[in-house]
Amino acid sequence: MTPSAEPMLRRITAAAHFAARIHADQRRRGASDVPYVNHVIEVAALVAEAGGEACEVIAALLHDVVEDSDTTLDEIEESFGSDVARLVDGMTDSPEWEGLPRPERKRRQAEHMKTAPDGVRRIKIADQTSNVRDIVRLPEAWTDDDPAQYLEGAERVVDACRGAAPWLEAAFDAAAAEAMQKIGGKV
């Protein structure tokens, strides 16, 4: 390992530990045996595979901590830097959206992503890819109409992010096609 890579690896490892601690008691929706932290690790891996910067990989690991815990953006900034905090902030849904029906939340996310920085858009595509892959991996977690509705919303959000990461867009498109096949082309 090069000397310059060592601090970056430490920051990524610290973020992974932080995310694991925050999400320790959480499970993937409808799948009591799948730790939630698997999702954020997959999102970070996708961002890294697509050539994302270290701050994007770290933010991918932390992208749900503000929504899922008492952690604040100030705490993220203090621990991981302002670049990471800005990316996490861009990924965090407005509290006003809580309780809205999924189609409306997805519409608002898509609107937000149209003007978001490319780093946020890359993380969002990776996030949506991981979620759509769960339609195939965890079919028991989805009700009859839920996967089609989720897939439609995810496609809307990713469409708003296009141009930020062609490799991630292709990964999402492949996951969406597989999910569509799994649910019988109901979207």
mmCIF file of C-alpha atoms in Angstrom:
data_model
loop_
_atom_site.group_PDB
_atom_site.id
_atom_site.type_symbol
_atom_site.label_atom_id
_atom_site.label_comp_id
_atom_site.label_asym_id
_atom_site.label_seq_id
_atom_site.Cartn_x
_atom_site.Cartn_y
_atom_site.Cartn_z
ATOM 1 C CA MET A 1 0.000 0.000 0.000
ATOM 2 C CA THR A 2 1.326 3.425 -0.877
ATOM 3 C CA PRO A 3 1.776 5.896 1.970
ATOM 4 C CA SER A 4 -0.833 8.232 0.464
ATOM 5 C CA ALA A 5 -3.414 5.429 0.295
ATOM 6 C CA GLU A 6 -3.102 4.598 3.983
ATOM 7 C CA PRO A 7 -4.964 7.656 5.398
ATOM 8 C CA MET A 8 -7.721 7.182 2.789
ATOM 9 C CA LEU A 9 -8.112 3.529 3.775
ATOM 10 C CA ARG A 10 -8.271 4.537 7.446
ATOM 11 C CA ARG A 11 -11.046 7.064 6.702
ATOM 12 C CA ILE A 12 -13.037 4.496 4.710
ATOM 13 C CA THR A 13 -12.577 1.882 7.436
ATOM 14 C CA ALA A 14 -13.653 4.383 10.107
ATOM 15 C CA ALA A 15 -16.777 5.196 8.072
ATOM 16 C CA ALA A 16 -17.564 1.491 7.653
ATOM 17 C CA HIS A 17 -17.253 0.970 11.429
ATOM 18 C CA PHE A 18 -19.401 4.035 12.095
ATOM 19 C CA ALA A 19 -22.101 2.847 9.666
ATOM 20 C CA ALA A 20 -22.005 -0.661 11.145
ATOM 21 C CA ARG A 21 -22.506 0.758 14.641
ATOM 22 C CA ILE A 22 -25.382 3.040 13.573
ATOM 23 C CA HIS A 23 -27.168 0.330 11.576
ATOM 24 C CA ALA A 24 -26.314 -2.548 13.967
ATOM 25 C CA ASP A 25 -29.891 -3.317 14.974
ATOM 26 C CA GLN A 26 -31.466 -2.637 11.591
ATOM 27 C CA ARG A 27 -32.407 -5.225 8.988
ATOM 28 C CA ARG A 28 -33.301 -4.855 5.338
ATOM 29 C CA ARG A 29 -36.974 -4.174 4.824
ATOM 30 C CA GLY A 30 -38.937 -7.397 5.122
ATOM 31 C CA ALA A 31 -35.806 -9.530 5.581
ATOM 32 C CA SER A 32 -35.129 -10.151 9.241
ATOM 33 C CA ASP A 33 -31.926 -12.061 8.509
ATOM 34 C CA VAL A 34 -30.233 -9.459 6.269
ATOM 35 C CA PRO A 35 -28.304 -6.748 8.143
ATOM 36 C CA TYR A 36 -29.023 -3.249 6.851
ATOM 37 C CA VAL A 37 -25.322 -2.438 6.807
ATOM 38 C CA ASN A 38 -24.982 -4.810 3.842
ATOM 39 C CA HIS A 39 -26.864 -2.215 1.795
ATOM 40 C CA VAL A 40 -24.539 0.692 2.582
ATOM 41 C CA ILE A 41 -21.498 -1.503 1.978
ATOM 42 C CA GLU A 42 -22.887 -2.490 -1.422
ATOM 43 C CA VAL A 43 -23.580 1.168 -2.272
ATOM 44 C CA ALA A 44 -20.011 2.108 -1.302
ATOM 45 C CA ALA A 45 -18.588 -0.797 -3.313
ATOM 46 C CA LEU A 46 -20.545 0.287 -6.397
ATOM 47 C CA VAL A 47 -19.313 3.873 -6.030
ATOM 48 C CA ALA A 48 -15.720 2.647 -5.619
ATOM 49 C CA GLU A 49 -16.027 0.295 -8.593
ATOM 50 C CA ALA A 50 -17.249 3.204 -10.694
ATOM 51 C CA GLY A 51 -14.116 5.168 -9.781
ATOM 52 C CA GLY A 52 -15.680 7.410 -7.152
ATOM 53 C CA GLU A 53 -13.441 9.562 -5.006
ATOM 54 C CA ALA A 54 -12.696 8.502 -1.427
ATOM 55 C CA CYS A 55 -15.097 11.125 -0.038
ATOM 56 C CA GLU A 56 -17.867 9.620 -2.219
ATOM 57 C CA VAL A 57 -17.144 6.090 -0.960
ATOM 58 C CA ILE A 58 -17.212 7.353 2.630
ATOM 59 C CA ALA A 59 -20.450 9.267 2.033
ATOM 60 C CA ALA A 60 -21.956 6.159 0.431
ATOM 61 C CA LEU A 61 -21.248 4.252 3.647
ATOM 62 C CA LEU A 62 -22.886 7.034 5.657
ATOM 63 C CA HIS A 63 -25.683 7.994 3.270
ATOM 64 C CA ASP A 64 -28.525 6.797 5.530
ATOM 65 C CA VAL A 65 -27.189 7.620 8.997
ATOM 66 C CA VAL A 66 -28.897 11.013 9.312
ATOM 67 C CA GLU A 67 -32.277 9.574 8.312
ATOM 68 C CA ASP A 68 -31.868 6.410 10.405
ATOM 69 C CA SER A 69 -30.364 7.746 13.635
ATOM 70 C CA ASP A 70 -29.784 10.777 15.824
ATOM 71 C CA THR A 71 -26.526 11.480 13.977
ATOM 72 C CA THR A 72 -26.320 15.029 12.649
ATOM 73 C CA LEU A 73 -24.567 16.440 9.621
ATOM 74 C CA ASP A 74 -22.377 18.440 12.023
ATOM 75 C CA GLU A 75 -21.184 15.182 13.607
ATOM 76 C CA ILE A 76 -20.436 13.730 10.189
ATOM 77 C CA GLU A 77 -18.516 16.867 9.264
ATOM 78 C CA GLU A 78 -16.550 16.746 12.492
ATOM 79 C CA SER A 79 -15.646 13.078 12.051
ATOM 80 C CA PHE A 80 -15.299 12.784 8.265
ATOM 81 C CA GLY A 81 -14.933 16.300 6.851
ATOM 82 C CA SER A 82 -17.070 18.865 5.084
ATOM 83 C CA ASP A 83 -16.786 17.158 1.690
ATOM 84 C CA VAL A 84 -18.384 13.997 3.090
ATOM 85 C CA ALA A 85 -21.007 15.959 5.035
ATOM 86 C CA ARG A 86 -22.069 17.834 1.877
ATOM 87 C CA LEU A 87 -22.507 14.548 0.001
ATOM 88 C CA VAL A 88 -24.493 12.958 2.847
ATOM 89 C CA ASP A 89 -26.631 16.087 3.053
ATOM 90 C CA GLY A 90 -27.376 15.759 -0.658
ATOM 91 C CA MET A 91 -28.473 12.170 -0.116
ATOM 92 C CA THR A 92 -30.671 12.914 2.912
ATOM 93 C CA ASP A 93 -34.376 13.332 2.221
ATOM 94 C CA SER A 94 -36.014 16.434 3.608
ATOM 95 C CA PRO A 95 -37.870 15.705 6.859
ATOM 96 C CA GLU A 96 -40.932 17.243 5.166
ATOM 97 C CA TRP A 97 -41.055 14.218 2.845
ATOM 98 C CA GLU A 98 -41.519 11.758 5.704
ATOM 99 C CA GLY A 99 -44.902 10.101 5.508
ATOM 100 C CA LEU A 100 -45.497 11.033 1.868
ATOM 101 C CA PRO A 101 -46.591 8.233 -0.448
ATOM 102 C CA ARG A 102 -43.646 6.578 -2.209
ATOM 103 C CA PRO A 103 -44.452 7.996 -5.686
ATOM 104 C CA GLU A 104 -44.413 11.542 -4.310
ATOM 105 C CA ARG A 105 -41.164 10.959 -2.373
ATOM 106 C CA LYS A 106 -39.539 9.550 -5.508
ATOM 107 C CA ARG A 107 -40.774 12.507 -7.542
ATOM 108 C CA ARG A 108 -39.217 14.902 -5.041
ATOM 109 C CA GLN A 109 -35.981 12.919 -4.949
ATOM 110 C CA ALA A 110 -35.801 13.078 -8.758
ATOM 111 C CA GLU A 111 -36.351 16.840 -8.736
ATOM 112 C CA HIS A 112 -33.620 17.244 -6.130
ATOM 113 C CA MET A 113 -31.192 15.051 -8.079
ATOM 114 C CA LYS A 114 -31.526 17.133 -11.246
ATOM 115 C CA THR A 115 -29.447 19.871 -9.635
ATOM 116 C CA ALA A 116 -27.366 17.794 -7.227
ATOM 117 C CA PRO A 117 -23.583 17.598 -7.647
ATOM 118 C CA ASP A 118 -22.281 14.620 -9.617
ATOM 119 C CA GLY A 119 -20.908 12.957 -6.455
ATOM 120 C CA VAL A 120 -24.375 12.917 -4.889
ATOM 121 C CA ARG A 121 -25.894 11.648 -8.129
ATOM 122 C CA ARG A 122 -23.334 8.814 -8.333
ATOM 123 C CA ILE A 123 -24.151 7.719 -4.780
ATOM 124 C CA LYS A 124 -27.884 7.948 -5.518
ATOM 125 C CA ILE A 125 -27.577 5.728 -8.598
ATOM 126 C CA ALA A 126 -25.631 3.184 -6.538
ATOM 127 C CA ASP A 127 -28.260 3.396 -3.775
ATOM 128 C CA GLN A 128 -31.110 2.804 -6.219
ATOM 129 C CA THR A 129 -29.169 -0.060 -7.844
ATOM 130 C CA SER A 130 -28.745 -1.810 -4.494
ATOM 131 C CA ASN A 131 -32.423 -1.321 -3.659
ATOM 132 C CA VAL A 132 -33.574 -2.633 -7.042
ATOM 133 C CA ARG A 133 -31.278 -5.646 -6.728
ATOM 134 C CA ASP A 134 -33.182 -6.486 -3.545
ATOM 135 C CA ILE A 135 -36.326 -7.013 -5.615
ATOM 136 C CA VAL A 136 -34.541 -10.029 -7.074
ATOM 137 C CA ARG A 137 -32.581 -11.082 -3.959
ATOM 138 C CA LEU A 138 -35.370 -10.619 -1.413
ATOM 139 C CA PRO A 139 -38.679 -11.223 -3.194
ATOM 140 C CA GLU A 140 -40.360 -12.098 0.112
ATOM 141 C CA ALA A 141 -39.778 -8.525 1.278
ATOM 142 C CA TRP A 142 -42.058 -7.042 -1.393
ATOM 143 C CA THR A 143 -45.832 -7.052 -1.556
ATOM 144 C CA ASP A 144 -47.562 -7.718 -4.880
ATOM 145 C CA ASP A 145 -47.619 -4.110 -6.097
ATOM 146 C CA ASP A 146 -44.656 -2.740 -4.136
ATOM 147 C CA PRO A 147 -41.816 -3.871 -6.443
ATOM 148 C CA ALA A 148 -43.386 -2.400 -9.560
ATOM 149 C CA GLN A 149 -44.106 0.889 -7.796
ATOM 150 C CA TYR A 150 -40.605 1.012 -6.324
ATOM 151 C CA LEU A 151 -38.983 0.206 -9.666
ATOM 152 C CA GLU A 152 -40.947 2.940 -11.415
ATOM 153 C CA GLY A 153 -39.838 5.490 -8.818
ATOM 154 C CA ALA A 154 -36.226 4.313 -8.870
ATOM 155 C CA GLU A 155 -36.131 4.659 -12.655
ATOM 156 C CA ARG A 156 -37.427 8.218 -12.327
ATOM 157 C CA VAL A 157 -34.717 9.078 -9.789
ATOM 158 C CA VAL A 158 -31.917 7.485 -11.820
ATOM 159 C CA ASP A 159 -33.128 9.217 -14.981
ATOM 160 C CA ALA A 160 -32.634 12.520 -13.136
ATOM 161 C CA CYS A 161 -29.058 11.435 -12.312
ATOM 162 C CA ARG A 162 -28.026 10.328 -15.800
ATOM 163 C CA GLY A 163 -24.788 11.759 -17.083
ATOM 164 C CA ALA A 164 -23.004 11.482 -13.730
ATOM 165 C CA ALA A 165 -21.685 7.912 -14.056
ATOM 166 C CA PRO A 166 -22.259 5.799 -17.190
ATOM 167 C CA TRP A 167 -20.947 2.608 -15.538
ATOM 168 C CA LEU A 168 -23.350 2.997 -12.604
ATOM 169 C CA GLU A 169 -26.203 3.828 -14.968
ATOM 170 C CA ALA A 170 -25.524 0.571 -16.848
ATOM 171 C CA ALA A 171 -25.427 -1.347 -13.541
ATOM 172 C CA PHE A 172 -28.780 0.160 -12.585
ATOM 173 C CA ASP A 173 -30.279 -0.609 -15.998
ATOM 174 C CA ALA A 174 -29.156 -4.243 -15.699
ATOM 175 C CA ALA A 175 -30.595 -4.511 -12.170
ATOM 176 C CA ALA A 176 -33.856 -2.899 -13.304
ATOM 177 C CA ALA A 177 -34.163 -5.294 -16.258
ATOM 178 C CA GLU A 178 -33.586 -8.285 -13.971
ATOM 179 C CA ALA A 179 -36.117 -6.949 -11.448
ATOM 180 C CA MET A 180 -38.631 -6.304 -14.224
ATOM 181 C CA GLN A 181 -38.237 -9.896 -15.367
ATOM 182 C CA LYS A 182 -38.633 -11.106 -11.765
ATOM 183 C CA ILE A 183 -41.915 -9.235 -11.279
ATOM 184 C CA GLY A 184 -43.201 -10.162 -14.699
ATOM 185 C CA GLY A 185 -42.811 -6.826 -16.477
ATOM 186 C CA LYS A 186 -45.502 -5.053 -14.462
ATOM 187 C CA VAL A 187 -43.976 -1.563 -14.625
#
